[in-house]
Coordinates of C-alpha atoms in Angstrom, one line a residue:
X29 CA -34.3 7.7 -9.2
X30 CA -31.9 10.1 -10.8
X31 CA -30.9 11.4 -7.4
X32 CA -30.1 7.8 -6.2
X33 CA -28.1 7.0 -9.3
X34 CA -26.2 10.3 -9.3
X35 CA -25.3 10.0 -5.6
X36 CA -24.2 6.4 -6.1
X37 CA -22.0 7.3 -9.1
X38 CA -20.6 10.3 -7.3
X39 CA -19.4 8.1 -4.4
X40 CA -18.1 5.3 -6.7
X41 CA -16.1 7.7 -8.9
X42 CA -14.8 9.4 -5.8
X43 CA -13.9 6.2 -3.9
X44 CA -10.2 5.4 -4.3
X45 CA -9.5 8.5 -6.5
X46 CA -7.9 10.1 -3.4
X47 CA -5.3 7.5 -2.9
X48 CA -2.3 8.9 -4.8
X49 CA -0.4 9.8 -1.7
X50 CA 2.9 7.8 -1.6
X51 CA 0.6 4.9 -2.5
X52 CA 3.3 2.4 -3.1
X53 CA 6.1 2.9 -0.5
X54 CA 9.5 3.7 -1.9
X55 CA 8.0 4.7 -5.3
X56 CA 7.1 8.2 -3.9
X57 CA 3.6 9.0 -5.2
X58 CA 2.4 12.0 -3.2
X59 CA -1.0 13.5 -2.3
X60 CA -1.5 15.8 -5.2
X61 CA -3.7 13.7 -7.4
X62 CA -7.4 14.1 -8.0
X63 CA -9.0 14.7 -4.6
X64 CA -12.2 13.2 -3.3
X65 CA -15.5 14.2 -5.0
X66 CA -14.2 16.6 -7.6
X67 CA -16.8 14.9 -9.9
X68 CA -20.4 16.0 -9.3
X69 CA -23.2 14.5 -11.4
X70 CA -25.4 17.1 -13.1
X71 CA -28.5 15.7 -11.5
X72 CA -27.3 16.6 -8.0
X73 CA -29.3 19.2 -6.0
X74 CA -28.4 22.5 -7.8
X75 CA -29.0 24.4 -4.6
X76 CA -25.9 22.9 -3.1
X77 CA -22.9 24.9 -4.1
X78 CA -20.1 23.4 -2.0
X79 CA -18.8 19.9 -1.3
X80 CA -16.4 19.2 1.6
X81 CA -14.6 15.9 1.6
X82 CA -12.2 14.1 3.9
X83 CA -10.3 11.0 2.9
X84 CA -7.9 8.9 5.0
X85 CA -5.5 6.2 3.7
X86 CA -2.9 4.0 5.2
X87 CA -0.4 1.4 4.0
X88 CA 2.7 -0.5 5.0
X89 CA 5.3 -1.2 2.3
X90 CA 8.0 -3.8 2.9
X91 CA 8.2 -6.1 -0.1
X92 CA 11.2 -5.2 -2.3
X93 CA 11.1 -5.5 -6.1
X94 CA 13.8 -5.1 -8.8
X95 CA 11.9 -4.8 -12.0
X96 CA 8.9 -7.1 -11.5
X97 CA 10.9 -9.7 -9.5
X98 CA 10.3 -9.8 -5.8
X99 CA 13.4 -9.9 -3.6
X100 CA 12.0 -12.3 -1.1
X101 CA 15.3 -12.7 0.7
X102 CA 15.1 -9.1 2.0
X103 CA 12.2 -10.1 4.3
X104 CA 13.7 -13.5 5.2
X105 CA 17.0 -11.8 6.2
X106 CA 15.4 -8.9 8.0
X107 CA 17.0 -6.3 5.7
X108 CA 13.8 -4.9 4.2
X109 CA 12.9 -1.2 4.4
X110 CA 9.5 -0.7 6.1
X111 CA 7.4 2.4 5.5
X112 CA 4.2 3.2 7.4
X113 CA 2.4 6.0 5.7
X114 CA -0.8 7.7 6.7
X115 CA -2.5 10.6 4.9
X116 CA -5.6 12.8 5.3
X117 CA -6.9 14.7 2.3
X118 CA -9.1 17.8 3.0
X119 CA -10.9 18.9 -0.1
X120 CA -13.3 21.8 -0.8
X121 CA -15.1 22.0 -4.1
X122 CA -17.1 25.0 -5.3
X123 CA -19.9 24.2 -7.8
X124 CA -20.1 27.3 -10.1
X125 CA -22.9 26.0 -12.3
X126 CA -24.0 22.7 -13.9
X127 CA -20.8 22.4 -15.9
X128 CA -18.0 24.2 -14.0
X129 CA -16.4 23.6 -10.6
X130 CA -13.3 24.5 -8.8
X131 CA -11.4 22.3 -6.2
X132 CA -8.8 22.9 -3.5
X133 CA -7.0 19.9 -2.0
X134 CA -4.8 20.0 1.1
X135 CA -3.1 16.8 2.1
X136 CA -1.8 16.1 5.7
X137 CA 0.9 13.4 6.0
X138 CA 2.5 11.3 8.7
X139 CA 5.2 8.8 7.7
X140 CA 7.6 6.4 9.4
X141 CA 10.5 4.7 7.7
X142 CA 12.5 1.9 9.4
X143 CA 15.7 0.7 7.7
X144 CA 19.2 -0.6 8.1
X145 CA 21.3 0.9 5.4
X146 CA 20.8 4.5 6.4
X147 CA 22.2 3.9 9.8
X148 CA 25.4 2.5 11.1
X149 CA 27.8 3.9 8.5
X150 CA 31.0 4.7 10.3
X151 CA 34.2 5.5 8.5
X152 CA 32.8 4.2 5.2
X153 CA 31.8 0.8 6.7
X154 CA 28.2 -0.1 7.1
X155 CA 27.1 -2.1 10.1
X156 CA 23.8 -3.6 8.9
X157 CA 22.7 -4.5 12.5
X158 CA 21.8 -0.9 13.1
X159 CA 18.0 -0.6 12.4
X160 CA 16.4 2.7 13.3
X161 CA 13.4 4.7 12.3
X162 CA 12.9 8.2 10.8
X163 CA 9.7 10.2 10.6
X164 CA 8.0 13.1 8.8
X165 CA 4.8 15.0 9.6
X166 CA 3.1 17.9 8.1
X167 CA 1.2 19.4 5.1
X168 CA 1.9 18.0 1.6
X169 CA 1.7 19.7 -1.8
X170 CA -1.6 21.6 -2.2
X171 CA -3.5 21.5 -5.5
X172 CA -6.1 23.7 -7.2
X173 CA -8.0 22.5 -10.2
X174 CA -10.8 23.6 -12.5
X175 CA -13.3 21.1 -14.0
X176 CA -15.8 21.2 -16.8
X177 CA -18.3 18.7 -18.2
X178 CA -17.6 18.4 -21.9
X179 CA -21.2 17.4 -22.9
X180 CA -24.4 19.3 -22.2
X181 CA -25.6 17.8 -18.8
X182 CA -29.2 18.4 -19.8
X183 CA -28.9 16.2 -22.9
X184 CA -26.4 13.6 -21.5
X185 CA -27.8 12.5 -18.2
X186 CA -26.8 8.8 -18.5
X187 CA -23.1 9.5 -19.4
X188 CA -20.7 12.4 -19.5
X189 CA -17.0 13.3 -19.6
X190 CA -15.4 15.8 -17.2
X191 CA -12.0 17.4 -18.0
X192 CA -9.8 19.1 -15.4
X193 CA -6.7 21.3 -15.4
X194 CA -4.8 22.2 -12.2
X195 CA -1.7 23.5 -10.6
X196 CA 0.2 21.6 -7.9
X197 CA 2.2 23.9 -5.5
X198 CA 5.4 23.1 -3.7
X199 CA 3.9 23.6 -0.2
X200 CA 5.1 20.4 1.3
X201 CA 8.5 20.3 2.9
X202 CA 10.8 18.5 0.4
X203 CA 13.9 18.8 2.6
X204 CA 12.5 17.3 5.8
X205 CA 15.2 16.1 8.2
X206 CA 15.5 13.5 11.0
X207 CA 18.3 11.7 12.7
X208 CA 20.5 9.1 11.0
X209 CA 22.0 7.0 13.7
X210 CA 25.7 6.0 14.1
X211 CA 26.9 7.9 11.0
X212 CA 29.0 10.6 12.6
X213 CA 32.4 10.6 14.3
X214 CA 32.6 7.9 17.0
X215 CA 29.2 6.6 16.0
X216 CA 27.2 9.7 16.8
X217 CA 23.8 10.6 15.1
X218 CA 23.4 13.4 12.6
X219 CA 20.4 15.4 11.4
X220 CA 20.1 14.6 7.7
X221 CA 17.5 14.6 5.0
X222 CA 15.0 11.7 5.2
X223 CA 14.5 9.4 2.2
X224 CA 12.6 10.7 -0.8
X225 CA 9.8 8.2 -0.2
X226 CA 8.7 10.0 3.0
X227 CA 9.4 13.6 2.1
X228 CA 6.2 15.7 2.4
X229 CA 6.6 17.2 -1.1
X230 CA 8.7 17.0 -4.2
X231 CA 9.8 20.6 -4.5
X232 CA 8.3 21.3 -7.9
X233 CA 5.4 23.4 -9.2
X234 CA 3.4 21.0 -11.5
X235 CA 0.6 21.0 -13.9
X236 CA -2.2 18.4 -13.7
X237 CA -4.6 17.1 -16.4
X238 CA -7.6 14.8 -15.8
X239 CA -10.4 13.1 -17.5
X240 CA -13.3 11.6 -15.5
X241 CA -16.2 9.8 -17.1
X242 CA -19.2 7.6 -16.3
X243 CA -21.9 5.8 -18.3
X244 CA -25.2 4.3 -17.0
X245 CA -26.5 1.1 -18.8
X246 CA -29.5 0.6 -16.5
X247 CA -30.8 1.7 -13.1
X248 CA -28.4 -0.7 -11.4
X249 CA -25.3 -1.1 -13.6
X250 CA -22.7 1.3 -15.0
X251 CA -19.0 2.0 -15.7
X252 CA -16.6 4.7 -14.6
X253 CA -13.1 5.9 -15.5
X254 CA -10.5 8.3 -14.1
X255 CA -7.3 9.4 -15.8
X256 CA -4.7 11.7 -14.2
X257 CA -1.2 13.0 -15.1
X258 CA 1.0 15.4 -13.1
X259 CA 3.8 17.1 -15.1
X260 CA 6.7 18.4 -13.0
X261 CA 9.0 20.5 -15.3
X262 CA 11.7 21.0 -12.6
X263 CA 14.4 18.3 -13.0
X264 CA 15.8 18.2 -9.4
X265 CA 15.1 20.1 -6.2
X266 CA 18.7 20.4 -4.8
X267 CA 18.1 18.1 -1.8
X268 CA 20.9 15.7 -1.0
X269 CA 20.1 12.0 -0.7
X270 CA 23.4 10.9 0.9
X271 CA 23.3 7.8 -1.4
X272 CA 26.8 8.7 -2.5
X273 CA 28.0 7.9 1.0
X274 CA 26.9 4.3 0.6
X275 CA 29.1 3.7 -2.5
X276 CA 30.9 5.9 -5.0
X277 CA 28.9 4.1 -7.7
X278 CA 25.8 6.1 -6.6
X279 CA 27.4 9.5 -7.1
X280 CA 24.9 10.3 -9.9
X281 CA 22.0 9.7 -7.3
X282 CA 23.2 12.3 -4.8
X283 CA 20.4 14.8 -5.5
X284 CA 16.6 14.2 -5.5
X285 CA 14.7 14.3 -8.8
X286 CA 11.3 15.9 -9.2
X287 CA 9.4 13.2 -11.2
X288 CA 6.0 13.2 -13.0
X289 CA 3.3 10.8 -11.8
X290 CA 0.2 9.2 -13.4
X291 CA -2.9 7.3 -12.6
X292 CA -5.6 5.5 -14.5
X293 CA -8.5 3.5 -13.2
X294 CA -11.7 2.0 -14.7
X295 CA -14.3 -0.5 -13.6
X296 CA -18.0 -1.5 -13.3
X297 CA -20.4 -0.9 -10.4
X298 CA -23.7 -1.9 -9.1
X299 CA -26.1 0.6 -7.4
X300 CA -29.3 0.2 -5.4
X301 CA -31.0 2.5 -2.9
X302 CA -28.0 4.7 -2.2
X303 CA -25.6 1.7 -1.9
X304 CA -22.9 1.1 -4.4
X305 CA -20.3 -1.6 -4.9
X306 CA -17.6 -1.3 -7.6
X307 CA -14.8 -3.4 -8.9
X308 CA -12.1 -2.1 -11.2
X309 CA -8.5 -2.0 -12.3
X310 CA -6.0 0.7 -11.2
X311 CA -2.6 1.7 -12.7
X312 CA -0.4 4.2 -11.0
X313 CA 3.2 5.1 -11.0
X314 CA 6.2 7.3 -11.7
X315 CA 7.6 7.3 -15.3
X316 CA 11.3 7.0 -16.1
X317 CA 11.2 10.1 -18.3
X318 CA 9.1 13.3 -17.7
X319 CA 7.0 14.9 -20.3
X320 CA 8.7 18.3 -19.8
X321 CA 12.2 18.9 -18.5
X322 CA 15.1 16.6 -17.5
X323 CA 14.7 13.2 -15.8
X324 CA 18.1 12.7 -14.2
X325 CA 19.3 12.5 -10.6
X326 CA 17.7 10.2 -8.1
X327 CA 14.2 8.8 -8.5
X328 CA 12.6 5.4 -8.1
X329 CA 10.4 5.0 -11.2
X330 CA 7.9 2.2 -11.2
X331 CA 4.3 1.3 -11.4
X332 CA 1.6 -0.8 -9.7
X333 CA -1.4 -2.5 -11.2
X334 CA -4.1 -3.2 -8.6
X335 CA -7.5 -4.8 -8.3
X336 CA -9.7 -2.2 -6.7
X337 CA -12.9 -3.0 -4.9
X338 CA -15.0 -0.1 -3.5
X339 CA -18.2 0.3 -1.5
X340 CA -20.1 3.5 -0.7
X341 CA -23.4 4.6 0.7
X342 CA -25.2 7.9 0.0
X343 CA -27.8 9.4 2.4
X344 CA -29.3 12.9 2.6
X345 CA -26.4 15.2 1.7
X346 CA -23.5 12.8 2.7
X347 CA -21.5 10.0 1.1
X348 CA -19.3 7.6 3.0
X349 CA -17.0 5.2 1.2
X350 CA -14.2 2.7 1.6
X351 CA -11.8 1.0 -0.8
X352 CA -8.9 -1.4 -0.7
X353 CA -6.7 -1.5 -3.9
X354 CA -4.8 -4.8 -3.8
X355 CA -1.6 -5.0 -5.8
X356 CA -1.5 -7.6 -8.6
X357 CA 1.8 -6.5 -10.3
X358 CA 4.6 -4.3 -8.9
X359 CA 7.5 -3.2 -11.1
X360 CA 10.5 -1.0 -10.1
X361 CA 11.6 0.0 -13.6
X362 CA 15.2 1.2 -14.5
X363 CA 15.8 4.8 -13.9
X364 CA 18.1 6.9 -16.1
X365 CA 20.9 6.7 -13.5
X366 CA 20.4 2.9 -13.5
X367 CA 20.8 2.8 -17.2
X368 CA 23.9 5.0 -17.1
X369 CA 25.6 2.6 -14.7
X370 CA 24.6 -0.5 -16.7
X371 CA 26.9 -2.3 -19.2
X372 CA 26.2 -4.8 -22.0
X373 CA 26.9 -7.6 -19.5
X374 CA 25.5 -6.0 -16.3
X375 CA 22.0 -4.5 -16.1
X376 CA 21.7 -2.3 -13.1
X377 CA 18.2 -2.0 -11.7
X378 CA 17.5 -0.4 -8.3
X379 CA 15.0 -1.8 -5.9
X380 CA 11.9 -0.3 -4.2
X381 CA 9.6 -1.5 -1.4
X382 CA 5.9 -1.8 -2.3
X383 CA 2.7 -2.3 -0.3
X384 CA 0.4 -5.3 -0.7
X385 CA -2.7 -3.1 -0.4
X386 CA -3.9 0.4 0.5
X387 CA -6.8 1.2 2.9
X388 CA -9.0 4.2 1.8
X389 CA -11.9 5.5 3.8
X390 CA -13.7 8.8 3.8
X391 CA -16.8 10.9 3.5
X392 CA -18.1 13.9 1.6
X393 CA -20.9 16.3 2.4
X394 CA -22.8 18.8 0.2
X395 CA -24.0 22.1 1.5
X396 CA -25.1 25.6 0.3

């Protein structure tokens, strides 16, 4: 029974934790959050010292928000930005003993961005009938983290708390380039930096902190929680956005910021014979101000609150899982550069495109 419960909780806690990669479109959340199956219940087979996990996720963002208000006219008029984003997380966890583990996460990303305003700018005049697409492919920002159960696993088998500290490395290309069409002399195309939302990395070395917890109430019911924060001390990465070419008013958004990001999720789950179903709430986003360092230049801060259903199945040494967080509230908050441009009679608030939902699927396997 302990093996069944622990396997079920392992898969529930892991399900959906992976989906921090660019999870909400233009609000550029990237694949450096907690990876699949960093949490391992103390009752798992102690002879297994390794866990390999692969998680895949996909979403389409196209609905624009200023603050929490949807700009429905963007879709009606065909001027929306459309992002298709796919990510694969490859994760390897080493179980040192019943309390300590070490995790390496490597994200692989493939992105497509279709827009109007980045194309067709000739001699300072934008022809908004010029829709084209840009792409980015490659490895994202890798992360290494160390985890420890805070309570003695032998004495606290029905509930425990795991703390984690990690380093996120700037391994993803944060100056990825593709062609902007009809922007050069005589309407020629030019190789320029792609939008921040589909860059493969953010260009900063960051520090991550996590808390993961679970509690059993019976053989079938329990609760779980995951809390994560990435602190990026670097203020900006020197990459040009070209936003100042759209209007002189965006001169303070000419360079990309390196923002922090955060995630919190909690819920309840039901377990029986290796099958688990969970339902919880999820909050994730990019803050307006970083914990460490400056918060200027160009960023799209905002957050998403989602309802997150998950299912998983554990058999032998493998777990398979699927989850679909569905957005309940999307809010593109004011950035510092928005505030600097605002006046007492004119509040400036940039927009961002968000997804309705994210599809997460994956598996994990334990071995010696």
